[in-house]
CSV table of N, CA, C and O in Angstrom, one decimal:
chain,number,residue,atom,x,y,z
C,39,MET,N,24.0,5.3,8.7
C,39,MET,CA,22.6,5.0,8.6
C,39,MET,C,22.0,5.5,7.3
C,39,MET,O,22.2,6.6,6.9
C,40,ASN,N,21.2,4.6,6.7
C,40,ASN,CA,20.6,5.0,5.4
C,40,ASN,C,19.4,5.8,5.6
C,40,ASN,O,18.6,5.5,6.5
C,41,ALA,N,19.2,6.8,4.8
C,41,ALA,CA,18.0,7.6,4.9
C,41,ALA,C,16.8,7.0,4.2
C,41,ALA,O,17.0,6.4,3.2
C,42,ILE,N,15.7,7.1,4.8
C,42,ILE,CA,14.4,6.5,4.2
C,42,ILE,C,13.9,7.6,3.3
C,42,ILE,O,13.7,8.8,3.7
C,43,PRO,N,13.6,7.3,2.0
C,43,PRO,CA,13.0,8.3,1.2
C,43,PRO,C,11.7,8.8,1.7
C,43,PRO,O,10.9,8.1,2.3
C,44,GLN,N,11.5,10.1,1.6
C,44,GLN,CA,10.3,10.7,2.1
C,44,GLN,C,9.1,10.3,1.3
C,44,GLN,O,9.2,10.4,0.0
C,45,ALA,N,8.1,9.7,1.8
C,45,ALA,CA,6.9,9.3,1.1
C,45,ALA,C,5.9,10.4,1.0
C,45,ALA,O,5.2,10.8,1.9
C,46,LEU,N,5.9,11.1,-0.1
C,46,LEU,CA,5.0,12.2,-0.3
C,46,LEU,C,3.7,11.7,-1.0
C,46,LEU,O,3.8,10.8,-1.8
C,47,PRO,N,2.6,12.3,-0.7
C,47,PRO,CA,1.4,11.8,-1.4
C,47,PRO,C,1.5,12.1,-2.9
C,47,PRO,O,2.0,13.1,-3.3
C,48,LEU,N,0.9,11.2,-3.7
C,48,LEU,CA,0.9,11.4,-5.1
C,48,LEU,C,-0.2,12.3,-5.5
C,48,LEU,O,-1.2,12.4,-4.8
C,49,THR,N,-0.1,13.0,-6.6
C,49,THR,CA,-1.1,13.9,-7.1
C,49,THR,C,-1.7,13.4,-8.4
C,49,THR,O,-1.1,12.4,-9.0
C,50,ALA,N,-2.6,14.1,-8.9
C,50,ALA,CA,-3.2,13.7,-10.2
C,50,ALA,C,-2.1,13.8,-11.3
C,50,ALA,O,-2.2,13.1,-12.3
C,51,ASP,N,-1.1,14.6,-11.1
C,51,ASP,CA,0.0,14.7,-12.1
C,51,ASP,C,0.8,13.4,-12.2
C,51,ASP,O,1.4,13.2,-13.2
C,52,ALA,N,0.8,12.6,-11.2
C,52,ALA,CA,1.5,11.3,-11.2
C,52,ALA,C,0.6,10.2,-11.8
C,52,ALA,O,1.0,9.1,-11.8
C,53,GLY,N,-0.6,10.6,-12.2
C,53,GLY,CA,-1.5,9.6,-12.8
C,53,GLY,C,-2.4,8.9,-11.9
C,53,GLY,O,-3.1,8.0,-12.2
C,54,ILE,N,-2.4,9.3,-10.6
C,54,ILE,CA,-3.3,8.7,-9.6
C,54,ILE,C,-4.3,9.8,-9.2
C,54,ILE,O,-3.9,10.8,-8.6
C,55,PRO,N,-5.6,9.6,-9.4
C,55,PRO,CA,-6.5,10.6,-9.1
C,55,PRO,C,-6.5,10.9,-7.6
C,55,PRO,O,-6.3,10.0,-6.8
C,56,LEU,N,-6.8,12.2,-7.2
C,56,LEU,CA,-6.9,12.5,-5.8
C,56,LEU,C,-8.2,11.9,-5.2
C,56,LEU,O,-9.2,11.8,-5.9
C,57,GLY,N,-8.2,11.6,-4.0
C,57,GLY,CA,-9.4,11.0,-3.4
C,57,GLY,C,-9.0,10.5,-2.0
C,57,GLY,O,-7.9,10.7,-1.5
C,58,PRO,N,-10.0,9.9,-1.3
C,58,PRO,CA,-9.7,9.5,0.1
C,58,PRO,C,-8.6,8.4,0.1
C,58,PRO,O,-8.6,7.5,-0.7
C,59,ARG,N,-7.8,8.5,1.1
C,59,ARG,CA,-6.7,7.5,1.4
C,59,ARG,C,-7.1,6.6,2.6
C,59,ARG,O,-7.6,7.2,3.5
C,60,VAL,N,-6.8,5.4,2.5
C,60,VAL,CA,-7.0,4.5,3.7
C,60,VAL,C,-5.8,3.6,3.8
C,60,VAL,O,-4.9,3.6,3.0
C,61,ASP,N,-5.7,2.9,5.0
C,61,ASP,CA,-4.5,2.1,5.1
C,61,ASP,C,-4.8,0.7,4.5
C,61,ASP,O,-6.0,0.3,4.4
C,62,LEU,N,-3.8,0.0,4.2
C,62,LEU,CA,-3.9,-1.3,3.5
C,62,LEU,C,-4.8,-2.3,4.4
C,62,LEU,O,-5.5,-3.1,3.8
C,63,ALA,N,-4.6,-2.2,5.7
C,63,ALA,CA,-5.4,-3.1,6.6
C,63,ALA,C,-6.9,-2.8,6.5
C,63,ALA,O,-7.7,-3.6,7.0
C,64,SER,N,-7.3,-1.7,6.0
C,64,SER,CA,-8.7,-1.4,5.9
C,64,SER,C,-9.4,-1.9,4.7
C,64,SER,O,-10.7,-1.8,4.6
C,65,LEU,N,-8.7,-2.4,3.7
C,65,LEU,CA,-9.3,-2.9,2.5
C,65,LEU,C,-10.0,-4.2,2.7
C,65,LEU,O,-9.8,-4.9,3.8
C,66,ARG,N,-10.9,-4.6,1.8
C,66,ARG,CA,-11.6,-5.9,1.8
C,66,ARG,C,-10.9,-6.8,0.8
C,66,ARG,O,-10.4,-6.3,-0.2
C,67,PRO,N,-11.0,-8.1,1.1
C,67,PRO,CA,-10.4,-9.0,0.1
C,67,PRO,C,-11.0,-8.8,-1.3
C,67,PRO,O,-12.2,-8.6,-1.4
C,68,GLY,N,-10.2,-8.7,-2.3
C,68,GLY,CA,-10.6,-8.5,-3.7
C,68,GLY,C,-10.4,-7.0,-4.1
C,68,GLY,O,-10.4,-6.7,-5.3
C,69,ASP,N,-10.2,-6.1,-3.1
C,69,ASP,CA,-10.1,-4.7,-3.4
C,69,ASP,C,-8.7,-4.5,-4.1
C,69,ASP,O,-7.7,-5.0,-3.6
C,70,GLY,N,-8.7,-3.7,-5.1
C,70,GLY,CA,-7.5,-3.3,-5.8
C,70,GLY,C,-7.2,-1.8,-5.3
C,70,GLY,O,-8.1,-1.0,-5.1
C,71,ALA,N,-5.9,-1.5,-5.1
C,71,ALA,CA,-5.5,-0.2,-4.7
C,71,ALA,C,-4.1,0.2,-5.2
C,71,ALA,O,-3.3,-0.7,-5.6
C,72,THR,N,-3.8,1.5,-5.1
C,72,THR,CA,-2.5,2.0,-5.5
C,72,THR,C,-1.9,2.6,-4.2
C,72,THR,O,-2.5,3.3,-3.5
C,73,VAL,N,-0.6,2.2,-4.0
C,73,VAL,CA,0.1,2.7,-2.8
C,73,VAL,C,0.4,4.2,-3.1
C,73,VAL,O,0.9,4.6,-4.1
C,74,VAL,N,0.0,5.1,-2.1
C,74,VAL,CA,0.2,6.5,-2.2
C,74,VAL,C,1.1,7.1,-1.2
C,74,VAL,O,1.5,8.2,-1.3
C,75,GLY,N,1.5,6.3,-0.2
C,75,GLY,CA,2.4,6.8,0.9
C,75,GLY,C,2.4,5.9,2.1
C,75,GLY,O,1.9,4.8,2.0
C,76,PHE,N,3.0,6.4,3.1
C,76,PHE,CA,3.2,5.7,4.4
C,76,PHE,C,2.9,6.5,5.6
C,76,PHE,O,3.0,7.8,5.5
C,77,GLU,N,2.6,5.9,6.7
C,77,GLU,CA,2.6,6.6,8.0
C,77,GLU,C,3.9,7.2,8.3
C,77,GLU,O,4.9,6.4,8.3
C,78,GLU,N,4.0,8.5,8.4
C,78,GLU,CA,5.3,9.1,8.5
C,78,GLU,C,6.2,8.8,9.7
C,78,GLU,O,7.4,8.8,9.6
C,79,SER,N,5.6,8.4,10.8
C,79,SER,CA,6.3,8.1,12.0
C,79,SER,C,6.9,6.7,12.1
C,79,SER,O,7.4,6.3,13.1
C,80,ALA,N,6.8,5.9,11.0
C,80,ALA,CA,7.1,4.5,11.1
C,80,ALA,C,8.3,4.2,10.2
C,80,ALA,O,8.2,3.3,9.3
C,81,ALA,N,9.5,4.8,10.5
C,81,ALA,CA,10.7,4.6,9.6
C,81,ALA,C,11.1,3.2,9.5
C,81,ALA,O,11.4,2.7,8.3
C,82,ASP,N,11.1,2.4,10.5
C,82,ASP,CA,11.6,1.0,10.5
C,82,ASP,C,10.6,0.2,9.6
C,82,ASP,O,11.0,-0.6,8.8
C,83,ALA,N,9.3,0.4,9.8
C,83,ALA,CA,8.3,-0.3,9.0
C,83,ALA,C,8.4,0.1,7.5
C,83,ALA,O,8.3,-0.8,6.6
C,84,ILE,N,8.6,1.4,7.3
C,84,ILE,CA,8.8,1.8,5.9
C,84,ILE,C,9.9,1.2,5.2
C,84,ILE,O,9.8,0.7,4.1
C,85,ALA,N,11.0,1.0,5.9
C,85,ALA,CA,12.2,0.4,5.3
C,85,ALA,C,11.9,-1.1,5.0
C,85,ALA,O,12.3,-1.6,3.9
C,86,LYS,N,11.1,-1.8,5.8
C,86,LYS,CA,10.7,-3.2,5.5
C,86,LYS,C,9.9,-3.2,4.2
C,86,LYS,O,10.0,-4.1,3.4
C,87,LEU,N,8.9,-2.3,4.2
C,87,LEU,CA,8.0,-2.3,3.1
C,87,LEU,C,8.7,-1.9,1.8
C,87,LEU,O,8.5,-2.6,0.7
C,88,LEU,N,9.6,-1.0,1.8
C,88,LEU,CA,10.4,-0.6,0.6
C,88,LEU,C,11.2,-1.8,0.1
C,88,LEU,O,11.3,-2.1,-1.1
C,89,ALA,N,11.8,-2.6,1.1
C,89,ALA,CA,12.5,-3.8,0.7
C,89,ALA,C,11.7,-4.8,0.0
C,89,ALA,O,12.2,-5.6,-0.8
C,90,LEU,N,10.4,-4.9,0.3
C,90,LEU,CA,9.5,-5.8,-0.4
C,90,LEU,C,9.0,-5.3,-1.7
C,90,LEU,O,8.4,-6.0,-2.5
C,91,GLY,N,9.3,-4.0,-2.0
C,91,GLY,CA,8.9,-3.4,-3.3
C,91,GLY,C,7.6,-2.7,-3.2
C,91,GLY,O,7.0,-2.3,-4.2
C,92,VAL,N,7.1,-2.4,-1.9
C,92,VAL,CA,5.9,-1.7,-1.7
C,92,VAL,C,6.3,-0.2,-1.7
C,92,VAL,O,6.8,0.3,-0.7
C,93,VAL,N,6.1,0.4,-2.9
C,93,VAL,CA,6.5,1.8,-3.1
C,93,VAL,C,5.3,2.6,-3.6
C,93,VAL,O,4.4,2.1,-4.2
C,94,PRO,N,5.3,3.9,-3.4
C,94,PRO,CA,4.2,4.7,-4.0
C,94,PRO,C,4.1,4.5,-5.5
C,94,PRO,O,5.2,4.5,-6.2
C,95,GLY,N,2.9,4.4,-5.9
C,95,GLY,CA,2.6,4.2,-7.4
C,95,GLY,C,2.4,2.7,-7.7
C,95,GLY,O,1.8,2.4,-8.8
C,96,ILE,N,2.8,1.8,-6.9
C,96,ILE,CA,2.6,0.3,-7.2
C,96,ILE,C,1.2,-0.1,-6.9
C,96,ILE,O,0.5,0.4,-6.0
C,97,ARG,N,0.6,-0.9,-7.8
C,97,ARG,CA,-0.7,-1.4,-7.6
C,97,ARG,C,-0.7,-2.7,-6.9
C,97,ARG,O,0.2,-3.6,-7.2
C,98,LEU,N,-1.7,-3.0,-6.1
C,98,LEU,CA,-1.8,-4.2,-5.4
C,98,LEU,C,-3.2,-4.7,-5.2
C,98,LEU,O,-4.2,-3.8,-5.4
C,99,VAL,N,-3.5,-5.9,-4.9
C,99,VAL,CA,-4.8,-6.5,-4.7
C,99,VAL,C,-4.8,-7.2,-3.4
C,99,VAL,O,-3.9,-8.1,-3.1
C,100,LEU,N,-5.7,-6.9,-2.4
C,100,LEU,CA,-5.7,-7.5,-1.2
C,100,LEU,C,-6.4,-8.9,-1.4
C,100,LEU,O,-7.5,-9.0,-2.0
C,101,GLU,N,-5.8,-10.0,-0.9
C,101,GLU,CA,-6.3,-11.3,-1.0
C,101,GLU,C,-7.0,-11.8,0.2
C,101,GLU,O,-8.0,-12.4,0.1
C,102,SER,N,-6.4,-11.5,1.4
C,102,SER,CA,-7.1,-12.0,2.6
C,102,SER,C,-6.5,-11.2,3.8
C,102,SER,O,-5.5,-10.6,3.8
C,103,LEU,N,-7.3,-11.2,4.9
C,103,LEU,CA,-7.0,-10.5,6.1
C,103,LEU,C,-7.0,-11.4,7.3
C,103,LEU,O,-7.8,-12.3,7.4
C,104,GLY,N,-6.1,-11.2,8.2
C,104,GLY,CA,-5.9,-11.9,9.5
C,104,GLY,C,-5.8,-13.4,9.5
C,104,GLY,O,-6.5,-14.0,8.8
C,105,PRO,N,-4.9,-13.9,10.2
C,105,PRO,CA,-3.9,-13.2,11.1
C,105,PRO,C,-2.9,-12.4,10.3
C,105,PRO,O,-2.3,-11.5,10.8
C,106,ALA,N,-2.7,-12.7,9.1
C,106,ALA,CA,-1.7,-12.0,8.2
C,106,ALA,C,-2.5,-11.2,7.1
C,106,ALA,O,-3.6,-11.7,6.8
C,107,VAL,N,-2.0,-10.2,6.6
C,107,VAL,CA,-2.6,-9.4,5.5
C,107,VAL,C,-1.9,-10.0,4.2
C,107,VAL,O,-0.6,-9.8,4.1
C,108,VAL,N,-2.6,-10.6,3.4
C,108,VAL,CA,-2.0,-11.2,2.2
C,108,VAL,C,-2.4,-10.4,1.0
C,108,VAL,O,-3.6,-10.1,0.8
C,109,PHE,N,-1.5,-9.9,0.2
C,109,PHE,CA,-1.8,-9.1,-1.0
C,109,PHE,C,-0.9,-9.5,-2.1
C,109,PHE,O,0.2,-10.1,-2.0
C,110,ARG,N,-1.3,-9.2,-3.3
C,110,ARG,CA,-0.6,-9.5,-4.6
C,110,ARG,C,-0.2,-8.2,-5.2
C,110,ARG,O,-0.9,-7.3,-5.3
C,111,MET,N,1.1,-8.3,-5.7
C,111,MET,CA,1.6,-7.2,-6.5
C,111,MET,C,2.2,-7.9,-7.8
C,111,MET,O,3.1,-8.7,-7.7
C,112,GLY,N,1.5,-7.7,-8.9
C,112,GLY,CA,1.9,-8.4,-10.1
C,112,GLY,C,1.6,-9.9,-9.9
C,112,GLY,O,0.5,-10.3,-9.5
C,113,HIS,N,2.6,-10.7,-10.1
C,113,HIS,CA,2.4,-12.2,-9.9
C,113,HIS,C,3.0,-12.7,-8.6
C,113,HIS,O,3.0,-13.9,-8.3
C,114,ALA,N,3.4,-11.8,-7.7
C,114,ALA,CA,4.0,-12.2,-6.4
C,114,ALA,C,3.0,-11.9,-5.3
C,114,ALA,O,2.2,-11.0,-5.4
C,115,ARG,N,3.0,-12.8,-4.3
C,115,ARG,CA,2.1,-12.7,-3.1
C,115,ARG,C,3.0,-12.4,-1.9
C,115,ARG,O,4.1,-12.9,-1.8
C,116,PHE,N,2.5,-11.5,-1.0
C,116,PHE,CA,3.2,-11.2,0.2
C,116,PHE,C,2.3,-11.3,1.4
C,116,PHE,O,1.1,-11.0,1.2
C,117,ALA,N,2.8,-11.7,2.5
C,117,ALA,CA,2.0,-11.7,3.7
C,117,ALA,C,2.8,-10.9,4.8
C,117,ALA,O,4.0,-11.1,5.0
C,118,ILE,N,2.1,-9.9,5.4
C,118,ILE,CA,2.6,-9.1,6.4
C,118,ILE,C,1.6,-9.0,7.6
C,118,ILE,O,0.4,-9.3,7.4
C,119,ASP,N,2.1,-8.6,8.7
C,119,ASP,CA,1.2,-8.5,9.9
C,119,ASP,C,0.3,-7.2,9.8
C,119,ASP,O,0.6,-6.3,9.0
C,120,LEU,N,-0.7,-7.2,10.6
C,120,LEU,CA,-1.7,-6.0,10.5
C,120,LEU,C,-1.0,-4.7,10.9
C,120,LEU,O,-1.3,-3.7,10.3
C,121,GLU,N,0.0,-4.7,11.8
C,121,GLU,CA,0.7,-3.5,12.2
C,121,GLU,C,1.4,-2.9,11.0
C,121,GLU,O,1.4,-1.7,10.8
C,122,LEU,N,2.1,-3.8,10.3
C,122,LEU,CA,2.9,-3.3,9.1
C,122,LEU,C,1.9,-2.8,8.0
C,122,LEU,O,2.1,-1.8,7.4
C,123,ALA,N,0.8,-3.5,7.8
C,123,ALA,CA,-0.2,-3.1,6.8
C,123,ALA,C,-0.8,-1.8,7.1
C,123,ALA,O,-1.2,-1.0,6.2
C,124,SER,N,-0.9,-1.5,8.4
C,124,SER,CA,-1.6,-0.2,8.8
C,124,SER,C,-0.7,1.0,8.5
C,124,SER,O,-1.2,2.1,8.5
C,125,VAL,N,0.6,0.8,8.2
C,125,VAL,CA,1.5,1.9,7.8
C,125,VAL,C,1.3,2.3,6.4
C,125,VAL,O,1.6,3.4,6.0
C,126,VAL,N,0.8,1.4,5.5
C,126,VAL,CA,0.7,1.6,4.1
C,126,VAL,C,-0.6,2.4,3.8
C,126,VAL,O,-1.7,2.0,4.1
C,127,ARG,N,-0.5,3.6,3.1
C,127,ARG,CA,-1.6,4.3,2.7
C,127,ARG,C,-1.9,4.1,1.2
C,127,ARG,O,-1.0,4.1,0.4
C,128,VAL,N,-3.1,3.7,0.9
C,128,VAL,CA,-3.5,3.4,-0.4
C,128,VAL,C,-4.7,4.2,-0.9
C,128,VAL,O,-5.5,4.7,-0.1
C,129,GLN,N,-4.8,4.2,-2.2
C,129,GLN,CA,-6.0,4.8,-2.9
C,129,GLN,C,-6.7,3.7,-3.6
C,129,GLN,O,-6.1,3.0,-4.4
C,130,LEU,N,-8.0,3.5,-3.2
C,130,LEU,CA,-8.7,2.4,-3.9
C,130,LEU,C,-8.8,2.7,-5.4
C,130,LEU,O,-9.0,3.8,-5.8
C,131,GLN,N,-8.7,1.6,-6.2
C,131,GLN,CA,-8.9,1.7,-7.6
C,131,GLN,C,-10.3,1.8,-8.0
C,131,GLN,O,-11.2,1.1,-7.3
C,132,SER,N,-10.7,2.6,-9.0
C,132,SER,CA,-12.1,2.7,-9.4
C,132,SER,C,-12.5,1.4,-10.0
C,132,SER,O,-11.7,0.6,-10.5
C,133,GLU,N,-13.8,1.2,-10.0
C,133,GLU,CA,-14.4,0.0,-10.6
C,133,GLU,C,-14.3,0.1,-12.1
C,133,GLU,O,-14.4,-0.9,-12.8
C,134,GLU,N,-14.2,1.3,-12.7
C,134,GLU,CA,-14.1,1.4,-14.1
C,134,GLU,C,-12.8,1.1,-14.7
C,134,GLU,O,-11.8,1.4,-14.1
C,135,ARG,N,-12.7,0.4,-15.8
C,135,ARG,CA,-11.5,0.1,-16.5
C,135,ARG,C,-11.7,0.1,-17.9
C,135,ARG,O,-12.6,-0.3,-18.5
């Protein structure tokens, strides 16, 4: 059995400012966010997300909600169900750039 990497919260040292974390399913369409971790009790879901490239530090943009959660990472779009999206913990990106 393959071990799932432990998803530790990122700190300011990793280039992501500390602040409130929410799950991916809580974002609004158009919101940009950085993945900071996962719900720890969801090993099977975490394995699926890692296979898609959803890893701590990756930036994404939510495109739409329900019945699937559609988000963009780079030039690729992904659709996952709400249950899987609720496992992903994200930090909203600031409006400043």
